[in-house]
JSON list of C-alpha atoms in Angstrom, two decimals:
[
{"chain": "X", "resi": 209, "resn": "UNK", "atom": "CA", "xyz": [6.70, 11.43, -15.26]},
{"chain": "X", "resi": 210, "resn": "UNK", "atom": "CA", "xyz": [4.02, 9.85, -13.12]},
{"chain": "X", "resi": 211, "resn": "UNK", "atom": "CA", "xyz": [4.53, 11.12, -9.60]},
{"chain": "X", "resi": 212, "resn": "UNK", "atom": "CA", "xyz": [2.87, 11.48, -6.21]},
{"chain": "X", "resi": 213, "resn": "UNK", "atom": "CA", "xyz": [4.43, 13.85, -3.68]},
{"chain": "X", "resi": 214, "resn": "UNK", "atom": "CA", "xyz": [3.20, 13.96, -0.09]},
{"chain": "X", "resi": 215, "resn": "UNK", "atom": "CA", "xyz": [3.66, 16.90, 2.25]},
{"chain": "X", "resi": 216, "resn": "UNK", "atom": "CA", "xyz": [2.35, 18.24, 5.55]},
{"chain": "X", "resi": 217, "resn": "UNK", "atom": "CA", "xyz": [3.86, 15.79, 7.99]},
{"chain": "X", "resi": 218, "resn": "UNK", "atom": "CA", "xyz": [5.46, 16.88, 11.24]},
{"chain": "X", "resi": 219, "resn": "UNK", "atom": "CA", "xyz": [5.35, 16.65, 15.02]},
{"chain": "X", "resi": 220, "resn": "UNK", "atom": "CA", "xyz": [2.00, 17.22, 16.74]},
{"chain": "X", "resi": 221, "resn": "UNK", "atom": "CA", "xyz": [0.80, 16.79, 20.29]},
{"chain": "X", "resi": 222, "resn": "UNK", "atom": "CA", "xyz": [-1.76, 14.13, 21.22]},
{"chain": "X", "resi": 223, "resn": "UNK", "atom": "CA", "xyz": [-5.24, 15.44, 20.51]},
{"chain": "X", "resi": 224, "resn": "UNK", "atom": "CA", "xyz": [-3.93, 17.76, 17.82]},
{"chain": "X", "resi": 225, "resn": "UNK", "atom": "CA", "xyz": [-4.66, 18.00, 14.12]},
{"chain": "X", "resi": 226, "resn": "UNK", "atom": "CA", "xyz": [-2.68, 17.85, 10.90]},
{"chain": "X", "resi": 227, "resn": "UNK", "atom": "CA", "xyz": [-3.54, 17.96, 7.21]},
{"chain": "X", "resi": 228, "resn": "UNK", "atom": "CA", "xyz": [-1.52, 15.96, 4.72]},
{"chain": "X", "resi": 229, "resn": "UNK", "atom": "CA", "xyz": [-1.45, 16.68, 0.98]},
{"chain": "X", "resi": 230, "resn": "UNK", "atom": "CA", "xyz": [-0.53, 14.50, -1.97]},
{"chain": "X", "resi": 231, "resn": "UNK", "atom": "CA", "xyz": [0.22, 16.30, -5.23]},
{"chain": "X", "resi": 232, "resn": "UNK", "atom": "CA", "xyz": [-0.24, 14.24, -8.37]},
{"chain": "X", "resi": 233, "resn": "UNK", "atom": "CA", "xyz": [1.37, 14.71, -11.78]},
{"chain": "X", "resi": 234, "resn": "UNK", "atom": "CA", "xyz": [1.93, 12.80, -14.99]},
{"chain": "X", "resi": 235, "resn": "UNK", "atom": "CA", "xyz": [-1.47, 11.11, -15.13]},
{"chain": "X", "resi": 236, "resn": "UNK", "atom": "CA", "xyz": [-5.15, 12.04, -15.33]},
{"chain": "X", "resi": 237, "resn": "UNK", "atom": "CA", "xyz": [-5.80, 12.46, -11.61]},
{"chain": "X", "resi": 238, "resn": "UNK", "atom": "CA", "xyz": [-9.58, 12.70, -12.01]},
{"chain": "X", "resi": 239, "resn": "UNK", "atom": "CA", "xyz": [-9.79, 9.11, -13.33]},
{"chain": "X", "resi": 240, "resn": "UNK", "atom": "CA", "xyz": [-7.91, 7.50, -10.43]},
{"chain": "X", "resi": 241, "resn": "UNK", "atom": "CA", "xyz": [-9.06, 6.38, -7.02]},
{"chain": "X", "resi": 242, "resn": "UNK", "atom": "CA", "xyz": [-6.65, 7.39, -4.28]},
{"chain": "X", "resi": 243, "resn": "UNK", "atom": "CA", "xyz": [-5.55, 5.73, -1.06]},
{"chain": "X", "resi": 244, "resn": "UNK", "atom": "CA", "xyz": [-3.64, 6.63, 2.08]},
{"chain": "X", "resi": 245, "resn": "UNK", "atom": "CA", "xyz": [-1.51, 3.87, 3.62]},
{"chain": "X", "resi": 246, "resn": "UNK", "atom": "CA", "xyz": [0.63, 4.22, 6.72]},
{"chain": "X", "resi": 247, "resn": "UNK", "atom": "CA", "xyz": [3.59, 2.43, 8.26]},
{"chain": "X", "resi": 248, "resn": "UNK", "atom": "CA", "xyz": [4.49, 2.79, 11.92]},
{"chain": "X", "resi": 249, "resn": "UNK", "atom": "CA", "xyz": [8.23, 2.74, 12.69]},
{"chain": "X", "resi": 250, "resn": "UNK", "atom": "CA", "xyz": [9.57, -0.80, 12.21]},
{"chain": "X", "resi": 251, "resn": "UNK", "atom": "CA", "xyz": [6.12, -2.18, 11.39]},
{"chain": "X", "resi": 252, "resn": "UNK", "atom": "CA", "xyz": [4.19, -3.35, 8.35]},
{"chain": "X", "resi": 253, "resn": "UNK", "atom": "CA", "xyz": [1.82, -1.55, 6.01]},
{"chain": "X", "resi": 254, "resn": "UNK", "atom": "CA", "xyz": [-1.66, -0.50, 7.14]},
{"chain": "X", "resi": 255, "resn": "UNK", "atom": "CA", "xyz": [-4.32, 0.73, 4.72]},
{"chain": "X", "resi": 256, "resn": "UNK", "atom": "CA", "xyz": [-6.00, 3.89, 6.07]},
{"chain": "X", "resi": 257, "resn": "UNK", "atom": "CA", "xyz": [-8.57, 5.26, 3.64]},
{"chain": "X", "resi": 258, "resn": "UNK", "atom": "CA", "xyz": [-9.75, 5.46, -0.01]},
{"chain": "X", "resi": 259, "resn": "UNK", "atom": "CA", "xyz": [-11.61, 8.00, -2.12]},
{"chain": "X", "resi": 260, "resn": "UNK", "atom": "CA", "xyz": [-13.18, 7.27, -5.49]},
{"chain": "X", "resi": 261, "resn": "UNK", "atom": "CA", "xyz": [-11.98, 9.20, -8.56]},
{"chain": "X", "resi": 262, "resn": "UNK", "atom": "CA", "xyz": [-14.92, 11.64, -8.33]},
{"chain": "X", "resi": 263, "resn": "UNK", "atom": "CA", "xyz": [-15.08, 11.80, -4.54]},
{"chain": "X", "resi": 264, "resn": "UNK", "atom": "CA", "xyz": [-18.48, 10.07, -4.44]},
{"chain": "X", "resi": 265, "resn": "UNK", "atom": "CA", "xyz": [-17.36, 7.14, -2.30]},
{"chain": "X", "resi": 266, "resn": "UNK", "atom": "CA", "xyz": [-15.00, 6.89, 0.67]},
{"chain": "X", "resi": 267, "resn": "UNK", "atom": "CA", "xyz": [-13.86, 4.04, 2.91]},
{"chain": "X", "resi": 268, "resn": "UNK", "atom": "CA", "xyz": [-11.97, 4.16, 6.21]},
{"chain": "X", "resi": 269, "resn": "UNK", "atom": "CA", "xyz": [-10.12, 1.77, 8.48]},
{"chain": "X", "resi": 270, "resn": "UNK", "atom": "CA", "xyz": [-11.84, 1.30, 11.84]},
{"chain": "X", "resi": 271, "resn": "UNK", "atom": "CA", "xyz": [-8.74, 2.71, 13.56]},
{"chain": "X", "resi": 272, "resn": "UNK", "atom": "CA", "xyz": [-9.26, 6.17, 11.99]},
{"chain": "X", "resi": 273, "resn": "UNK", "atom": "CA", "xyz": [-12.98, 6.37, 11.23]},
{"chain": "X", "resi": 274, "resn": "UNK", "atom": "CA", "xyz": [-14.52, 9.48, 12.80]},
{"chain": "X", "resi": 275, "resn": "UNK", "atom": "CA", "xyz": [-11.11, 11.13, 13.27]},
{"chain": "X", "resi": 276, "resn": "UNK", "atom": "CA", "xyz": [-9.63, 11.23, 9.75]},
{"chain": "X", "resi": 277, "resn": "UNK", "atom": "CA", "xyz": [-11.25, 12.65, 6.60]},
{"chain": "X", "resi": 278, "resn": "UNK", "atom": "CA", "xyz": [-10.08, 12.02, 3.06]},
{"chain": "X", "resi": 279, "resn": "UNK", "atom": "CA", "xyz": [-10.86, 14.52, 0.30]},
{"chain": "X", "resi": 280, "resn": "UNK", "atom": "CA", "xyz": [-9.61, 15.55, -3.10]},
{"chain": "X", "resi": 281, "resn": "UNK", "atom": "CA", "xyz": [-9.55, 18.56, -5.42]},
{"chain": "X", "resi": 282, "resn": "UNK", "atom": "CA", "xyz": [-9.44, 17.34, -9.00]},
{"chain": "X", "resi": 283, "resn": "UNK", "atom": "CA", "xyz": [-8.92, 20.88, -10.28]},
{"chain": "X", "resi": 284, "resn": "UNK", "atom": "CA", "xyz": [-5.66, 21.01, -8.30]},
{"chain": "X", "resi": 285, "resn": "UNK", "atom": "CA", "xyz": [-4.66, 17.35, -8.81]},
{"chain": "X", "resi": 286, "resn": "UNK", "atom": "CA", "xyz": [-4.33, 17.05, -5.06]},
{"chain": "X", "resi": 287, "resn": "UNK", "atom": "CA", "xyz": [-5.42, 14.54, -2.43]},
{"chain": "X", "resi": 288, "resn": "UNK", "atom": "CA", "xyz": [-5.81, 15.44, 1.24]},
{"chain": "X", "resi": 289, "resn": "UNK", "atom": "CA", "xyz": [-5.98, 13.71, 4.60]},
{"chain": "X", "resi": 290, "resn": "UNK", "atom": "CA", "xyz": [-7.35, 15.73, 7.51]},
{"chain": "X", "resi": 291, "resn": "UNK", "atom": "CA", "xyz": [-6.27, 14.07, 10.75]},
{"chain": "X", "resi": 292, "resn": "UNK", "atom": "CA", "xyz": [-7.95, 15.14, 13.99]},
{"chain": "X", "resi": 293, "resn": "UNK", "atom": "CA", "xyz": [-7.77, 13.87, 17.58]},
{"chain": "X", "resi": 294, "resn": "UNK", "atom": "CA", "xyz": [-4.35, 12.41, 16.87]},
{"chain": "X", "resi": 295, "resn": "UNK", "atom": "CA", "xyz": [-3.00, 9.65, 19.09]},
{"chain": "X", "resi": 296, "resn": "UNK", "atom": "CA", "xyz": [0.47, 8.27, 19.71]},
{"chain": "X", "resi": 297, "resn": "UNK", "atom": "CA", "xyz": [-0.47, 5.18, 17.71]},
{"chain": "X", "resi": 298, "resn": "UNK", "atom": "CA", "xyz": [-1.02, 7.36, 14.61]},
{"chain": "X", "resi": 299, "resn": "UNK", "atom": "CA", "xyz": [2.74, 7.96, 14.47]},
{"chain": "X", "resi": 300, "resn": "UNK", "atom": "CA", "xyz": [3.82, 6.63, 11.08]},
{"chain": "X", "resi": 301, "resn": "UNK", "atom": "CA", "xyz": [5.01, 7.38, 7.59]},
{"chain": "X", "resi": 302, "resn": "UNK", "atom": "CA", "xyz": [1.93, 8.17, 5.50]},
{"chain": "X", "resi": 303, "resn": "UNK", "atom": "CA", "xyz": [1.95, 7.22, 1.82]},
{"chain": "X", "resi": 304, "resn": "UNK", "atom": "CA", "xyz": [-0.56, 8.07, -0.88]},
{"chain": "X", "resi": 305, "resn": "UNK", "atom": "CA", "xyz": [-1.11, 5.63, -3.73]},
{"chain": "X", "resi": 306, "resn": "UNK", "atom": "CA", "xyz": [-3.30, 5.55, -6.83]},
{"chain": "X", "resi": 307, "resn": "UNK", "atom": "CA", "xyz": [-5.39, 2.98, -8.64]},
{"chain": "X", "resi": 308, "resn": "UNK", "atom": "CA", "xyz": [-7.02, 3.56, -12.03]},
{"chain": "X", "resi": 309, "resn": "UNK", "atom": "CA", "xyz": [-10.77, 3.21, -12.33]},
{"chain": "X", "resi": 310, "resn": "UNK", "atom": "CA", "xyz": [-13.14, 1.74, -9.73]},
{"chain": "X", "resi": 311, "resn": "UNK", "atom": "CA", "xyz": [-13.03, 0.99, -6.03]},
{"chain": "X", "resi": 312, "resn": "UNK", "atom": "CA", "xyz": [-11.53, -2.50, -6.35]},
{"chain": "X", "resi": 313, "resn": "UNK", "atom": "CA", "xyz": [-8.39, -2.03, -8.38]},
{"chain": "X", "resi": 314, "resn": "UNK", "atom": "CA", "xyz": [-4.74, -2.59, -7.65]},
{"chain": "X", "resi": 315, "resn": "UNK", "atom": "CA", "xyz": [-2.39, 0.14, -6.49]},
{"chain": "X", "resi": 316, "resn": "UNK", "atom": "CA", "xyz": [-0.19, 1.56, -9.20]},
{"chain": "X", "resi": 317, "resn": "UNK", "atom": "CA", "xyz": [2.14, 4.32, -8.02]},
{"chain": "X", "resi": 318, "resn": "UNK", "atom": "CA", "xyz": [3.14, 5.24, -4.45]},
{"chain": "X", "resi": 319, "resn": "UNK", "atom": "CA", "xyz": [4.43, 8.55, -3.16]},
{"chain": "X", "resi": 320, "resn": "UNK", "atom": "CA", "xyz": [7.65, 8.82, -1.17]},
{"chain": "X", "resi": 321, "resn": "UNK", "atom": "CA", "xyz": [5.81, 9.30, 2.13]},
{"chain": "X", "resi": 322, "resn": "UNK", "atom": "CA", "xyz": [5.59, 11.95, 4.83]},
{"chain": "X", "resi": 323, "resn": "UNK", "atom": "CA", "xyz": [6.33, 11.32, 8.52]},
{"chain": "X", "resi": 324, "resn": "UNK", "atom": "CA", "xyz": [3.79, 12.11, 11.21]},
{"chain": "X", "resi": 325, "resn": "UNK", "atom": "CA", "xyz": [4.91, 12.00, 14.83]},
{"chain": "X", "resi": 326, "resn": "UNK", "atom": "CA", "xyz": [2.37, 12.34, 17.63]},
{"chain": "X", "resi": 327, "resn": "UNK", "atom": "CA", "xyz": [4.18, 13.13, 20.84]},
{"chain": "X", "resi": 328, "resn": "UNK", "atom": "CA", "xyz": [4.05, 15.51, 23.76]},
{"chain": "Z", "resi": 176, "resn": "UNK", "atom": "CA", "xyz": [-12.15, -8.22, 7.75]},
{"chain": "Z", "resi": 177, "resn": "UNK", "atom": "CA", "xyz": [-10.08, -10.50, 5.53]},
{"chain": "Z", "resi": 178, "resn": "UNK", "atom": "CA", "xyz": [-6.88, -11.67, 7.19]},
{"chain": "Z", "resi": 179, "resn": "UNK", "atom": "CA", "xyz": [-3.78, -12.15, 5.04]},
{"chain": "Z", "resi": 180, "resn": "UNK", "atom": "CA", "xyz": [-1.28, -14.61, 6.50]},
{"chain": "Z", "resi": 181, "resn": "UNK", "atom": "CA", "xyz": [2.14, -14.33, 4.91]},
{"chain": "Z", "resi": 182, "resn": "UNK", "atom": "CA", "xyz": [4.97, -16.81, 5.34]},
{"chain": "Z", "resi": 183, "resn": "UNK", "atom": "CA", "xyz": [7.76, -16.99, 6.12]},
{"chain": "Z", "resi": 184, "resn": "UNK", "atom": "CA", "xyz": [8.24, -13.74, 8.03]},
{"chain": "Z", "resi": 185, "resn": "UNK", "atom": "CA", "xyz": [11.89, -13.79, 7.01]},
{"chain": "Z", "resi": 186, "resn": "UNK", "atom": "CA", "xyz": [14.26, -15.89, 4.97]},
{"chain": "Z", "resi": 187, "resn": "UNK", "atom": "CA", "xyz": [17.94, -16.00, 4.13]},
{"chain": "Z", "resi": 188, "resn": "UNK", "atom": "CA", "xyz": [18.95, -16.78, 0.58]},
{"chain": "Z", "resi": 189, "resn": "UNK", "atom": "CA", "xyz": [21.93, -16.56, -1.72]},
{"chain": "Z", "resi": 190, "resn": "UNK", "atom": "CA", "xyz": [22.32, -14.74, -5.01]},
{"chain": "Z", "resi": 191, "resn": "UNK", "atom": "CA", "xyz": [20.94, -16.99, -7.73]},
{"chain": "Z", "resi": 192, "resn": "UNK", "atom": "CA", "xyz": [18.52, -18.84, -5.44]},
{"chain": "Z", "resi": 193, "resn": "UNK", "atom": "CA", "xyz": [14.87, -19.37, -6.31]},
{"chain": "Z", "resi": 194, "resn": "UNK", "atom": "CA", "xyz": [12.71, -17.84, -3.59]},
{"chain": "Z", "resi": 195, "resn": "UNK", "atom": "CA", "xyz": [9.04, -18.47, -2.85]},
{"chain": "Z", "resi": 196, "resn": "UNK", "atom": "CA", "xyz": [6.81, -16.44, -0.53]},
{"chain": "Z", "resi": 197, "resn": "UNK", "atom": "CA", "xyz": [3.29, -17.51, 0.36]},
{"chain": "Z", "resi": 198, "resn": "UNK", "atom": "CA", "xyz": [0.20, -15.53, 1.32]},
{"chain": "Z", "resi": 199, "resn": "UNK", "atom": "CA", "xyz": [-3.07, -17.10, 2.48]},
{"chain": "Z", "resi": 200, "resn": "UNK", "atom": "CA", "xyz": [-6.38, -15.26, 2.58]},
{"chain": "Z", "resi": 201, "resn": "UNK", "atom": "CA", "xyz": [-8.88, -16.02, 5.36]},
{"chain": "Z", "resi": 202, "resn": "UNK", "atom": "CA", "xyz": [-11.69, -16.15, 2.78]},
{"chain": "Z", "resi": 203, "resn": "UNK", "atom": "CA", "xyz": [-12.08, -16.09, -0.97]},
{"chain": "Z", "resi": 204, "resn": "UNK", "atom": "CA", "xyz": [-10.71, -13.04, -2.73]},
{"chain": "Z", "resi": 205, "resn": "UNK", "atom": "CA", "xyz": [-10.79, -14.27, -6.32]},
{"chain": "Z", "resi": 206, "resn": "UNK", "atom": "CA", "xyz": [-7.67, -12.85, -8.00]},
{"chain": "Z", "resi": 207, "resn": "UNK", "atom": "CA", "xyz": [-7.73, -9.52, -6.13]},
{"chain": "Z", "resi": 208, "resn": "UNK", "atom": "CA", "xyz": [-4.22, -9.95, -4.78]},
{"chain": "Z", "resi": 209, "resn": "UNK", "atom": "CA", "xyz": [-1.19, -7.70, -5.19]},
{"chain": "Z", "resi": 210, "resn": "UNK", "atom": "CA", "xyz": [2.47, -7.97, -4.21]},
{"chain": "Z", "resi": 211, "resn": "UNK", "atom": "CA", "xyz": [4.76, -5.09, -3.22]},
{"chain": "Z", "resi": 212, "resn": "UNK", "atom": "CA", "xyz": [8.50, -4.74, -2.65]},
{"chain": "Z", "resi": 213, "resn": "UNK", "atom": "CA", "xyz": [9.89, -2.33, -0.08]},
{"chain": "Z", "resi": 214, "resn": "UNK", "atom": "CA", "xyz": [13.54, -1.48, 0.49]},
{"chain": "Z", "resi": 215, "resn": "UNK", "atom": "CA", "xyz": [14.73, 0.14, 3.74]},
{"chain": "Z", "resi": 216, "resn": "UNK", "atom": "CA", "xyz": [13.78, 3.80, 3.98]},
{"chain": "Z", "resi": 217, "resn": "UNK", "atom": "CA", "xyz": [11.92, 3.71, 0.67]},
{"chain": "Z", "resi": 218, "resn": "UNK", "atom": "CA", "xyz": [8.29, 3.65, -0.40]},
{"chain": "Z", "resi": 219, "resn": "UNK", "atom": "CA", "xyz": [6.74, 0.35, -1.44]},
{"chain": "Z", "resi": 220, "resn": "UNK", "atom": "CA", "xyz": [6.82, -0.52, -5.13]},
{"chain": "Z", "resi": 221, "resn": "UNK", "atom": "CA", "xyz": [4.03, -2.38, -6.91]},
{"chain": "Z", "resi": 222, "resn": "UNK", "atom": "CA", "xyz": [5.21, -5.66, -8.44]},
{"chain": "Z", "resi": 223, "resn": "UNK", "atom": "CA", "xyz": [2.18, -7.81, -9.26]},
{"chain": "Z", "resi": 224, "resn": "UNK", "atom": "CA", "xyz": [-1.58, -7.29, -9.49]},
{"chain": "Z", "resi": 225, "resn": "UNK", "atom": "CA", "xyz": [-4.48, -9.66, -10.13]},
{"chain": "Z", "resi": 226, "resn": "UNK", "atom": "CA", "xyz": [-2.41, -12.43, -8.51]},
{"chain": "Z", "resi": 227, "resn": "UNK", "atom": "CA", "xyz": [-0.17, -13.01, -11.53]},
{"chain": "Z", "resi": 228, "resn": "UNK", "atom": "CA", "xyz": [0.07, -9.91, -13.74]},
{"chain": "Z", "resi": 229, "resn": "UNK", "atom": "CA", "xyz": [3.34, -7.98, -13.70]},
{"chain": "Z", "resi": 230, "resn": "UNK", "atom": "CA", "xyz": [3.22, -4.22, -13.28]},
{"chain": "Z", "resi": 231, "resn": "UNK", "atom": "CA", "xyz": [4.82, -2.29, -16.11]},
{"chain": "Z", "resi": 232, "resn": "UNK", "atom": "CA", "xyz": [8.60, -2.33, -15.91]},
{"chain": "Z", "resi": 233, "resn": "UNK", "atom": "CA", "xyz": [8.84, -5.21, -13.42]},
{"chain": "Z", "resi": 234, "resn": "UNK", "atom": "CA", "xyz": [11.33, -7.86, -14.57]},
{"chain": "Z", "resi": 235, "resn": "UNK", "atom": "CA", "xyz": [10.06, -11.30, -15.53]},
{"chain": "Z", "resi": 236, "resn": "UNK", "atom": "CA", "xyz": [12.08, -12.99, -12.77]},
{"chain": "Z", "resi": 237, "resn": "UNK", "atom": "CA", "xyz": [9.10, -12.08, -10.57]},
{"chain": "Z", "resi": 238, "resn": "UNK", "atom": "CA", "xyz": [5.99, -14.21, -10.94]},
{"chain": "Z", "resi": 239, "resn": "UNK", "atom": "CA", "xyz": [2.78, -14.78, -9.04]},
{"chain": "Z", "resi": 240, "resn": "UNK", "atom": "CA", "xyz": [0.30, -17.61, -8.84]},
{"chain": "Z", "resi": 241, "resn": "UNK", "atom": "CA", "xyz": [-2.92, -18.60, -7.11]},
{"chain": "Z", "resi": 242, "resn": "UNK", "atom": "CA", "xyz": [-4.39, -21.84, -5.81]},
{"chain": "Z", "resi": 243, "resn": "UNK", "atom": "CA", "xyz": [-7.73, -21.20, -4.16]},
{"chain": "Z", "resi": 244, "resn": "UNK", "atom": "CA", "xyz": [-7.02, -18.80, -1.31]},
{"chain": "Z", "resi": 245, "resn": "UNK", "atom": "CA", "xyz": [-3.26, -19.46, -1.39]},
{"chain": "Z", "resi": 246, "resn": "UNK", "atom": "CA", "xyz": [-1.04, -17.09, -3.35]},
{"chain": "Z", "resi": 247, "resn": "UNK", "atom": "CA", "xyz": [2.64, -17.32, -4.16]},
{"chain": "Z", "resi": 248, "resn": "UNK", "atom": "CA", "xyz": [5.30, -14.82, -5.18]},
{"chain": "Z", "resi": 249, "resn": "UNK", "atom": "CA", "xyz": [8.36, -16.40, -6.78]},
{"chain": "Z", "resi": 250, "resn": "UNK", "atom": "CA", "xyz": [11.68, -14.78, -7.59]},
{"chain": "Z", "resi": 251, "resn": "UNK", "atom": "CA", "xyz": [13.37, -17.09, -10.09]},
{"chain": "Z", "resi": 252, "resn": "UNK", "atom": "CA", "xyz": [16.99, -16.06, -9.53]},
{"chain": "Z", "resi": 253, "resn": "UNK", "atom": "CA", "xyz": [17.64, -13.76, -6.60]},
{"chain": "Z", "resi": 254, "resn": "UNK", "atom": "CA", "xyz": [19.85, -10.77, -7.35]},
{"chain": "Z", "resi": 255, "resn": "UNK", "atom": "CA", "xyz": [21.44, -8.27, -4.94]},
{"chain": "Z", "resi": 256, "resn": "UNK", "atom": "CA", "xyz": [18.78, -5.65, -5.73]},
{"chain": "Z", "resi": 257, "resn": "UNK", "atom": "CA", "xyz": [16.02, -8.07, -4.69]},
{"chain": "Z", "resi": 258, "resn": "UNK", "atom": "CA", "xyz": [16.94, -8.11, -1.02]},
{"chain": "Z", "resi": 259, "resn": "UNK", "atom": "CA", "xyz": [13.98, -6.31, 0.50]},
{"chain": "Z", "resi": 260, "resn": "UNK", "atom": "CA", "xyz": [10.71, -6.84, 2.35]},
{"chain": "Z", "resi": 261, "resn": "UNK", "atom": "CA", "xyz": [7.75, -8.15, 0.36]},
{"chain": "Z", "resi": 262, "resn": "UNK", "atom": "CA", "xyz": [4.07, -7.64, 1.20]},
{"chain": "Z", "resi": 263, "resn": "UNK", "atom": "CA", "xyz": [0.89, -9.14, -0.18]},
{"chain": "Z", "resi": 264, "resn": "UNK", "atom": "CA", "xyz": [-2.40, -7.24, -0.15]},
{"chain": "Z", "resi": 265, "resn": "UNK", "atom": "CA", "xyz": [-6.01, -8.12, -0.90]},
{"chain": "Z", "resi": 266, "resn": "UNK", "atom": "CA", "xyz": [-8.20, -5.57, -2.65]},
{"chain": "Z", "resi": 267, "resn": "UNK", "atom": "CA", "xyz": [-11.33, -7.71, -2.90]},
{"chain": "Z", "resi": 268, "resn": "UNK", "atom": "CA", "xyz": [-13.13, -5.91, -0.08]},
{"chain": "Z", "resi": 269, "resn": "UNK", "atom": "CA", "xyz": [-12.74, -3.02, 2.35]},
{"chain": "Z", "resi": 270, "resn": "UNK", "atom": "CA", "xyz": [-10.90, -2.63, 4.60]},
{"chain": "Z", "resi": 271, "resn": "UNK", "atom": "CA", "xyz": [-7.98, -3.50, 2.36]},
{"chain": "Z", "resi": 272, "resn": "UNK", "atom": "CA", "xyz": [-5.52, -5.65, 4.26]},
{"chain": "Z", "resi": 273, "resn": "UNK", "atom": "CA", "xyz": [-1.83, -6.48, 3.95]},
{"chain": "Z", "resi": 274, "resn": "UNK", "atom": "CA", "xyz": [0.15, -9.52, 4.94]},
{"chain": "Z", "resi": 275, "resn": "UNK", "atom": "CA", "xyz": [2.71, -9.07, 7.69]},
{"chain": "Z", "resi": 276, "resn": "UNK", "atom": "CA", "xyz": [5.65, -8.98, 5.29]},
{"chain": "Z", "resi": 277, "resn": "UNK", "atom": "CA", "xyz": [8.56, -11.25, 4.38]},
{"chain": "Z", "resi": 278, "resn": "UNK", "atom": "CA", "xyz": [12.08, -9.92, 4.81]},
{"chain": "Z", "resi": 279, "resn": "UNK", "atom": "CA", "xyz": [14.48, -11.46, 2.29]},
{"chain": "Z", "resi": 280, "resn": "UNK", "atom": "CA", "xyz": [18.04, -11.28, 3.58]},
{"chain": "Z", "resi": 281, "resn": "UNK", "atom": "CA", "xyz": [21.42, -12.25, 2.23]},
{"chain": "Z", "resi": 282, "resn": "UNK", "atom": "CA", "xyz": [22.77, -15.60, 3.38]}
]
C-alpha cells in the first residue's frame, strides 16, 4: 500500500545536528514532490520545506532556511532532511508528505511522523 | 506570505449536527486550498483539495466550497469519528501556510 515512514528523530542538544529520513513505498516516488511539515507540541501545523520530484527545485520556510537542507534519492525511494544548528523552537513532530506532479499541488499521503526534541 | 485565518478555533457539536468551518486567505489563491483532519496523536489526513474535490476514500459527508478568498468545510452530519482538529492550507504560493486549526468537540 501507499506508505511514508519517517525515522531519525530523537533528542539533540541546542546547536546540534540530526538527519531525518522518509521511506516511500507503494507509489512511483520519482514522480512526486515531497514536503516536510512539523508540529510543535500542542501547536498547529507548520510547513518546513519542499523538493521537486527530480530534486531540481527546493523551497524553505524562513524559520529554517540556511540551517535545514532537503534532499532525495530516487533510486532508494527516500527523502531526507538534514537539520543543523538546531534550536529549542525546532522541537516538534516532523511529518513528510507527498504531492503528485509539480510544485503547486495538494498533499496526498502523510507519514506517521518522527519526534525531534532539542534540549540540553 | 499568505495568511490563512480559520474560524472558529473550536466548536462544540452533537452527533448528527451540520458543522461549518471557515478559512479566509489574505490574498487571492484561486482554488489552491486543501483541508486536513487530525486526530489526537495521529498524523493529519488529507480530506479535500482544490477547494472542493474529495480525496479518494473520503466520505461524501465532507464538502468544500469557495467564495472569493473565503473557503468553507462542511460536515453534513457529524459522527463520533469526526471529532478531531481540522486545518486549511493554501498551496498557491511558497511558503505554504496553514490555518490555525479548528477543534471539533463533543457537546
